Amino acid sequence: MKKVHNFNAGPCVLPQAAIDATIEALKDFNGTGMPVICVSHRSKEWDAVMDETRALWRELLDIPEDYEILFLGGGASTQFLMVAMNLLENKAAYLETGVWAKKALKEAKGIGNAVCVASSADKTYCYIPKDYEIPTDADYFHITTNNTIYGTEIKYDMDCPVNLVADMSSDIMSRPVDVRKYALIYGGAQKNVGPAGVTFVIVRKDVLGKVTRYLPTMLDYRTHIDGLSMFNTPPVFAIFVMKETLKWVKSLGGVKAMHKLNLEKAELLYNEIDRNPLFVGTAAREDRSIMNVCFVMAPGHEDLQDEFMAFAKERGMVGIKGHRSVGGFRASLYNACPKEDVQALVDCMQEFEKLHK
Ligand SMILES: *Cc1c(COP(=O)(O)O)cnc(C)c1O
């Protein structure tokens, strides 16, 4: 197989150990004589996968007993709607730090009274707003911890006077999280914990059941709590790969070890961006994401963009094109992205600099 350095934003790189275990399970799942995608989701062998996956989540993120962990379909985008339907009675507050946050707010507005407390749209979401007040009469305050497209991140667990809800699609499991600070955490698995097809939700049970609207069965979190995420057929393949991905996280020392490695990788690349006169970072320094690193050609060198893209491609770099709304470059350094790949990108940037001295 061709050797590449995969910096895709999602779906993206996954741990080789998880891929290998999945290939084995596609041949023979746990001695059943069947591929994992052909066993009944009502079998005891499958139940064991669900139990183990939940247990891994609980252990890795130290999720307290009064929180439930759900594995659903529909992606983070369906959670934009479900969060509002299940939690919004009088008022909801949103921090608009990117188009994902904006889309979440749009869905909430369709459900009830949702307000934007602050936005960084004025500067293409290149920073996290700091001066805002969270209305204390809100049912919840919604944040997007990592802004995948712009490379900004809220890197701490904030104190919030109301229920805190977080879209953690692209930084879940990248660092230890104090789950108790949040009422609900959700995200699509396909950035840092698995393949596309499964959505995780961590919810404190006492925030549910407070709204007066009719909740369609499939959009009511309580349906999936009662059904242990198997009210209907779960996305078995995606859940299996997620389990193997989390086993890999655990084998490396858990989220603390991941965080240390992620900080090292991000520092390596940001240092090069700051040092190399041909490139410049786009995110405000204090808000720089450790998962998605965004940069462009430095002023005066804009004409080299296509050339660098081709140069990097020749050297095996994949997925470094910035999101179409931002342009430039974006390297996603998720958990499974090895430090050697980041070094390869840094080497590539240095070679390119020499070429243009
Ligand atoms: C990718 C992404 C989404 C969208 O996820 P889907 O599972 O495709 O709906 C939402 N929020 C953030 C922060 C993302 O990175």
Short mmCIF file of C-alpha atoms and ligand atoms in Angstrom, two decimals:
data_model
loop_
_atom_site.label_atom_id
_atom_site.label_comp_id
_atom_site.label_asym_id
_atom_site.label_seq_id
_atom_site.Cartn_x
_atom_site.Cartn_y
_atom_site.Cartn_z
CA MET A 1 0.00 0.00 0.00
CA LYS A 2 1.16 3.52 -0.85
CA LYS A 3 2.56 5.41 2.17
CA VAL A 4 0.69 8.64 2.82
CA HIS A 5 0.45 11.21 5.60
CA ASN A 6 -3.27 11.55 6.23
CA PHE A 7 -4.37 14.98 7.50
CA ASN A 8 -8.02 14.66 6.46
CA ALA A 9 -10.54 16.56 8.60
CA GLY A 10 -13.12 13.76 8.85
CA PRO A 11 -13.52 10.98 8.00
CA CYS A 12 -9.86 10.77 8.74
CA VAL A 13 -6.96 8.71 10.00
CA LEU A 14 -7.80 5.90 12.44
CA PRO A 15 -5.41 3.79 14.52
CA GLN A 16 -3.91 0.90 12.53
CA ALA A 17 -4.63 -1.42 15.46
CA ALA A 18 -8.34 -0.58 15.14
CA ILE A 19 -8.28 -1.15 11.38
CA ASP A 20 -6.52 -4.50 11.79
CA ALA A 21 -8.92 -5.70 14.49
CA THR A 22 -11.84 -4.65 12.26
CA ILE A 23 -10.47 -6.59 9.29
CA GLU A 24 -10.24 -9.69 11.51
CA ALA A 25 -13.79 -9.15 12.79
CA LEU A 26 -15.02 -8.86 9.21
CA LYS A 27 -13.66 -12.35 8.60
CA ASP A 28 -14.84 -13.96 11.81
CA PHE A 29 -16.39 -12.00 14.64
CA ASN A 30 -15.37 -13.39 17.98
CA GLY A 31 -15.49 -17.04 16.87
CA THR A 32 -19.11 -16.78 15.69
CA GLY A 33 -18.20 -17.90 12.16
CA MET A 34 -19.79 -14.68 10.89
CA PRO A 35 -18.53 -11.23 9.93
CA VAL A 36 -19.33 -8.62 12.60
CA ILE A 37 -21.71 -6.92 10.16
CA CYS A 38 -23.76 -10.13 9.81
CA VAL A 39 -24.48 -11.01 13.44
CA SER A 40 -27.77 -10.13 15.06
CA HIS A 41 -27.73 -6.98 17.13
CA ARG A 42 -29.88 -8.95 19.57
CA SER A 43 -27.20 -11.59 20.13
CA LYS A 44 -25.19 -11.91 23.32
CA GLU A 45 -21.98 -11.45 21.33
CA TRP A 46 -23.22 -8.06 20.13
CA ASP A 47 -24.47 -7.10 23.59
CA ALA A 48 -20.91 -7.61 24.79
CA VAL A 49 -19.65 -5.11 22.19
CA MET A 50 -22.19 -2.48 23.33
CA ASP A 51 -21.29 -3.05 26.98
CA GLU A 52 -17.57 -2.86 26.33
CA THR A 53 -17.91 0.30 24.23
CA ARG A 54 -19.96 2.04 26.92
CA ALA A 55 -17.50 0.90 29.60
CA LEU A 56 -14.57 2.30 27.58
CA TRP A 57 -16.27 5.68 27.26
CA ARG A 58 -17.04 5.73 30.98
CA GLU A 59 -13.52 4.78 31.94
CA LEU A 60 -11.63 6.99 29.48
CA LEU A 61 -13.61 10.17 30.20
CA ASP A 62 -14.39 9.30 33.81
CA ILE A 63 -18.12 9.70 33.13
CA PRO A 64 -20.14 9.78 36.38
CA GLU A 65 -22.98 7.33 37.05
CA ASP A 66 -25.73 9.92 36.62
CA TYR A 67 -24.77 10.37 32.96
CA GLU A 68 -25.90 8.09 30.13
CA ILE A 69 -23.82 7.32 27.04
CA LEU A 70 -25.74 6.90 23.80
CA PHE A 71 -24.69 5.74 20.34
CA LEU A 72 -27.09 7.07 17.72
CA GLY A 73 -27.44 7.66 14.00
CA GLY A 74 -27.91 10.95 12.19
CA GLY A 75 -24.57 12.62 12.87
CA ALA A 76 -23.84 15.69 14.98
CA SER A 77 -26.16 17.57 12.62
CA THR A 78 -29.19 15.69 13.95
CA GLN A 79 -28.05 16.55 17.48
CA PHE A 80 -28.39 20.25 16.61
CA LEU A 81 -32.12 19.56 16.47
CA MET A 82 -32.40 16.92 19.20
CA VAL A 83 -30.64 19.06 21.80
CA ALA A 84 -33.12 21.88 21.26
CA MET A 85 -36.17 19.60 21.16
CA ASN A 86 -35.22 17.87 24.40
CA LEU A 87 -33.85 20.80 26.41
CA LEU A 88 -35.30 24.07 25.12
CA GLU A 89 -38.41 25.22 26.96
CA ASN A 90 -38.06 28.97 27.52
CA LYS A 91 -34.76 30.11 26.12
CA ALA A 92 -31.45 28.80 24.83
CA ALA A 93 -28.15 30.65 24.44
CA TYR A 94 -25.52 29.91 21.79
CA LEU A 95 -21.92 30.91 21.21
CA GLU A 96 -21.36 31.26 17.47
CA THR A 97 -17.79 30.23 16.77
CA GLY A 98 -18.19 28.76 13.29
CA VAL A 99 -20.62 27.38 10.77
CA TRP A 100 -21.30 24.25 12.86
CA ALA A 101 -22.28 26.46 15.80
CA LYS A 102 -24.37 28.58 13.45
CA LYS A 103 -26.16 25.51 12.14
CA ALA A 104 -26.85 24.36 15.70
CA LEU A 105 -28.32 27.78 16.50
CA LYS A 106 -30.48 27.70 13.37
CA GLU A 107 -32.07 24.41 14.44
CA ALA A 108 -32.73 25.74 17.94
CA LYS A 109 -34.39 28.84 16.49
CA GLY A 110 -36.73 26.56 14.62
CA ILE A 111 -37.76 24.98 17.91
CA GLY A 112 -38.05 28.01 20.21
CA ASN A 113 -36.39 31.12 21.58
CA ALA A 114 -32.68 30.77 20.88
CA VAL A 115 -30.25 33.67 21.14
CA CYS A 116 -26.68 34.20 20.03
CA VAL A 117 -24.67 35.65 22.94
CA ALA A 118 -21.56 36.36 20.86
CA SER A 119 -20.17 35.62 17.42
CA SER A 120 -16.77 35.75 15.77
CA ALA A 121 -18.28 35.83 12.27
CA ASP A 122 -16.84 39.37 11.89
CA LYS A 123 -13.36 37.85 11.42
CA THR A 124 -14.22 34.58 9.66
CA TYR A 125 -14.40 32.85 13.05
CA CYS A 126 -10.65 33.10 13.58
CA TYR A 127 -11.05 33.62 17.33
CA ILE A 128 -13.25 32.61 20.26
CA PRO A 129 -15.33 35.53 21.63
CA LYS A 130 -14.40 36.28 25.25
CA ASP A 131 -16.69 39.11 26.33
CA TYR A 132 -20.20 37.84 26.63
CA GLU A 133 -22.74 37.17 29.25
CA ILE A 134 -24.63 33.93 29.55
CA PRO A 135 -28.27 34.70 30.35
CA THR A 136 -29.05 33.03 33.68
CA ASP A 137 -32.63 32.38 32.58
CA ALA A 138 -31.50 30.18 29.67
CA ASP A 139 -32.29 26.48 29.77
CA TYR A 140 -28.82 25.83 28.44
CA PHE A 141 -25.75 27.41 26.87
CA HIS A 142 -24.41 25.74 23.72
CA ILE A 143 -20.75 25.80 22.69
CA THR A 144 -18.67 24.12 19.99
CA THR A 145 -15.43 23.22 21.76
CA ASN A 146 -13.38 22.75 18.60
CA ASN A 147 -14.08 24.63 15.41
CA THR A 148 -12.89 22.13 12.85
CA ILE A 149 -12.98 24.49 9.89
CA TYR A 150 -11.19 27.49 11.45
CA GLY A 151 -8.78 25.78 13.84
CA THR A 152 -9.95 27.46 17.04
CA GLU A 153 -10.69 25.62 20.25
CA ILE A 154 -12.08 26.19 23.73
CA LYS A 155 -9.42 24.19 25.54
CA TYR A 156 -10.85 24.19 29.04
CA ASP A 157 -14.07 23.20 30.78
CA MET A 158 -15.84 26.45 31.53
CA ASP A 159 -17.92 27.26 34.57
CA CYS A 160 -21.43 27.97 33.39
CA PRO A 161 -24.37 29.32 35.37
CA VAL A 162 -26.81 27.22 33.32
CA ASN A 163 -26.69 23.75 31.77
CA LEU A 164 -23.69 23.59 29.46
CA VAL A 165 -24.12 21.72 26.16
CA ALA A 166 -21.10 21.05 23.95
CA ASP A 167 -20.56 19.86 20.41
CA MET A 168 -17.24 18.02 20.84
CA SER A 169 -17.26 16.35 17.42
CA SER A 170 -13.65 17.16 16.65
CA ASP A 171 -11.87 17.19 20.00
CA ILE A 172 -13.55 14.51 22.07
CA MET A 173 -10.93 12.17 23.63
CA SER A 174 -8.13 14.59 22.71
CA ARG A 175 -7.78 15.74 26.31
CA PRO A 176 -9.23 14.95 29.74
CA VAL A 177 -12.67 16.56 30.14
CA ASP A 178 -14.47 17.32 33.39
CA VAL A 179 -17.79 15.81 32.31
CA ARG A 180 -19.52 17.17 35.43
CA LYS A 181 -19.22 20.69 34.00
CA TYR A 182 -21.52 19.69 31.14
CA ALA A 183 -25.17 18.69 30.99
CA LEU A 184 -24.76 17.18 27.54
CA ILE A 185 -21.86 16.44 25.20
CA TYR A 186 -22.33 15.16 21.66
CA GLY A 187 -20.52 14.65 18.40
CA GLY A 188 -20.07 12.63 15.25
CA ALA A 189 -17.53 9.85 15.77
CA GLN A 190 -15.78 10.38 12.45
CA LYS A 191 -13.21 12.95 13.62
CA ASN A 192 -11.52 11.44 16.63
CA VAL A 193 -13.23 8.25 17.83
CA GLY A 194 -14.20 6.15 14.84
CA PRO A 195 -15.65 6.01 11.36
CA ALA A 196 -18.70 7.90 10.10
CA GLY A 197 -22.08 6.45 10.98
CA VAL A 198 -22.29 6.71 14.76
CA THR A 199 -22.95 9.73 16.94
CA PHE A 200 -22.11 9.83 20.64
CA VAL A 201 -24.21 11.59 23.26
CA ILE A 202 -23.27 11.89 26.94
CA VAL A 203 -26.21 13.27 28.89
CA ARG A 204 -26.96 13.89 32.55
CA LYS A 205 -30.30 12.24 33.07
CA ASP A 206 -31.84 14.93 35.27
CA VAL A 207 -31.92 17.49 32.44
CA LEU A 208 -34.39 15.39 30.46
CA GLY A 209 -38.18 15.31 30.71
CA LYS A 210 -38.51 19.04 31.41
CA VAL A 211 -40.01 20.21 28.12
CA THR A 212 -43.71 20.33 27.38
CA ARG A 213 -43.62 19.76 23.61
CA TYR A 214 -44.37 16.42 21.99
CA LEU A 215 -41.14 14.55 21.31
CA PRO A 216 -41.20 12.10 18.40
CA THR A 217 -40.05 8.71 19.66
CA MET A 218 -36.78 8.61 17.76
CA LEU A 219 -35.88 12.18 18.76
CA ASP A 220 -36.45 11.65 22.48
CA TYR A 221 -33.20 10.84 24.31
CA ARG A 222 -35.17 8.79 26.82
CA THR A 223 -36.12 6.32 24.08
CA HIS A 224 -32.47 5.55 23.52
CA ILE A 225 -31.62 5.50 27.23
CA ASP A 226 -34.36 2.95 27.83
CA GLY A 227 -33.34 0.96 24.77
CA LEU A 228 -29.61 0.99 25.65
CA SER A 229 -29.02 2.63 22.24
CA MET A 230 -30.76 -0.33 20.57
CA PHE A 231 -34.35 0.90 20.37
CA ASN A 232 -33.82 0.34 16.67
CA THR A 233 -30.93 -1.27 14.82
CA PRO A 234 -27.72 0.47 15.86
CA PRO A 235 -24.92 1.28 13.38
CA VAL A 236 -23.09 -1.93 14.26
CA PHE A 237 -20.07 -1.53 12.02
CA ALA A 238 -19.30 2.01 13.16
CA ILE A 239 -19.77 1.09 16.81
CA PHE A 240 -17.42 -1.86 16.45
CA VAL A 241 -14.66 0.29 14.96
CA MET A 242 -15.27 2.92 17.65
CA LYS A 243 -14.77 0.25 20.31
CA GLU A 244 -11.46 -0.76 18.76
CA THR A 245 -10.41 2.89 18.48
CA LEU A 246 -11.12 3.45 22.17
CA LYS A 247 -9.24 0.27 23.10
CA TRP A 248 -6.26 1.76 21.30
CA VAL A 249 -6.63 5.05 23.21
CA LYS A 250 -6.69 3.07 26.45
CA SER A 251 -3.66 0.98 25.48
CA LEU A 252 -1.62 4.17 24.98
CA GLY A 253 -2.49 5.46 28.43
CA GLY A 254 -5.89 7.10 27.93
CA VAL A 255 -6.83 10.71 27.25
CA LYS A 256 -4.05 12.16 29.42
CA ALA A 257 -1.45 10.45 27.26
CA MET A 258 -3.36 11.49 24.12
CA HIS A 259 -3.36 15.09 25.30
CA LYS A 260 0.40 15.10 25.87
CA LEU A 261 1.00 13.69 22.41
CA ASN A 262 -1.51 16.07 20.80
CA LEU A 263 0.15 19.09 22.44
CA GLU A 264 3.53 17.94 21.13
CA LYS A 265 2.22 17.46 17.59
CA ALA A 266 0.43 20.82 17.54
CA GLU A 267 3.47 22.63 18.91
CA LEU A 268 5.70 21.05 16.28
CA LEU A 269 3.53 22.35 13.44
CA TYR A 270 2.66 25.75 14.93
CA ASN A 271 6.35 26.40 15.63
CA GLU A 272 7.13 25.77 11.98
CA ILE A 273 4.27 27.99 10.80
CA ASP A 274 5.54 30.79 13.07
CA ARG A 275 9.17 30.31 12.03
CA ASN A 276 8.78 29.77 8.29
CA PRO A 277 8.53 33.12 6.46
CA LEU A 278 6.40 31.58 3.71
CA PHE A 279 3.48 30.65 5.97
CA VAL A 280 1.24 32.28 8.52
CA GLY A 281 -1.36 30.86 10.91
CA THR A 282 -4.97 32.06 10.64
CA ALA A 283 -6.36 31.39 14.13
CA ALA A 284 -5.82 33.78 17.05
CA ARG A 285 -2.82 32.45 18.98
CA GLU A 286 -4.53 31.96 22.34
CA ASP A 287 -7.38 30.07 20.67
CA ARG A 288 -5.32 27.79 18.46
CA SER A 289 -6.75 24.30 18.16
CA ILE A 290 -4.55 21.29 18.90
CA MET A 291 -6.68 19.22 16.49
CA ASN A 292 -7.00 21.33 13.33
CA VAL A 293 -4.11 23.57 12.35
CA CYS A 294 -5.04 26.24 9.77
CA PHE A 295 -2.53 28.32 7.84
CA VAL A 296 -2.12 30.24 4.60
CA MET A 297 0.78 31.56 2.51
CA ALA A 298 2.30 34.63 4.15
CA PRO A 299 1.50 38.06 2.63
CA GLY A 300 3.56 38.50 -0.53
CA HIS A 301 3.76 34.75 -1.14
CA GLU A 302 0.10 34.08 -1.96
CA ASP A 303 1.02 33.08 -5.50
CA LEU A 304 2.86 30.02 -4.13
CA GLN A 305 -0.26 28.35 -2.77
CA ASP A 306 -0.93 25.97 -5.68
CA GLU A 307 2.75 25.18 -5.98
CA PHE A 308 3.02 24.22 -2.30
CA MET A 309 -0.12 22.11 -2.56
CA ALA A 310 1.41 20.15 -5.46
CA PHE A 311 4.79 19.97 -3.70
CA ALA A 312 3.19 18.54 -0.54
CA LYS A 313 1.07 16.12 -2.51
CA GLU A 314 4.15 14.74 -4.23
CA ARG A 315 5.58 14.02 -0.77
CA GLY A 316 2.52 12.04 0.32
CA MET A 317 0.57 14.73 2.19
CA VAL A 318 -3.17 14.08 1.97
CA GLY A 319 -6.05 16.31 3.04
CA ILE A 320 -4.19 19.55 3.74
CA LYS A 321 -6.42 21.74 1.61
CA GLY A 322 -8.24 24.24 3.83
CA HIS A 323 -12.03 24.23 4.00
CA ARG A 324 -13.53 25.96 0.96
CA SER A 325 -14.88 28.78 3.17
CA VAL A 326 -11.41 29.63 4.53
CA GLY A 327 -8.95 28.60 1.81
CA GLY A 328 -5.27 27.94 2.44
CA PHE A 329 -4.28 24.83 4.32
CA ARG A 330 -5.55 22.78 7.21
CA ALA A 331 -3.80 19.85 8.80
CA SER A 332 -5.95 17.78 11.13
CA LEU A 333 -3.82 16.20 13.84
CA TYR A 334 -6.35 13.86 15.45
CA ASN A 335 -5.30 11.27 18.04
CA ALA A 336 -4.44 8.65 15.44
CA CYS A 337 -2.21 11.00 13.42
CA PRO A 338 1.36 9.93 14.26
CA LYS A 339 3.93 12.52 15.25
CA GLU A 340 6.10 11.27 12.34
CA ASP A 341 3.43 12.47 9.91
CA VAL A 342 3.48 15.94 11.45
CA GLN A 343 7.28 15.91 11.22
CA ALA A 344 6.98 14.93 7.55
CA LEU A 345 4.76 17.95 6.92
CA VAL A 346 7.19 20.23 8.76
CA ASP A 347 10.09 18.82 6.70
CA CYS A 348 8.07 19.45 3.57
CA MET A 349 7.49 23.10 4.56
CA GLN A 350 11.20 23.55 5.24
CA GLU A 351 12.19 22.02 1.91
CA PHE A 352 9.74 24.31 0.18
CA GLU A 353 11.25 27.32 1.94
CA LYS A 354 14.76 26.37 0.74
CA LEU A 355 13.46 26.08 -2.79
CA HIS A 356 12.27 29.70 -2.61
CA LYS A 357 15.20 31.31 -0.80
C1 LIG B 1 -17.99 17.56 11.41
C2 LIG B 1 -18.66 18.38 12.44
C3 LIG B 1 -20.06 18.41 12.57
C4 LIG B 1 -20.98 17.67 11.61
O1 LIG B 1 -20.99 16.33 11.92
P1 LIG B 1 -21.94 15.31 11.12
O2 LIG B 1 -21.74 14.07 11.91
O3 LIG B 1 -21.42 15.24 9.73
O4 LIG B 1 -23.33 15.82 11.18
C5 LIG B 1 -20.61 19.15 13.59
N1 LIG B 1 -19.84 19.84 14.45
C6 LIG B 1 -18.49 19.84 14.35
C7 LIG B 1 -17.68 20.62 15.34
C8 LIG B 1 -17.87 19.11 13.35
O5 LIG B 1 -16.53 19.11 13.25
#
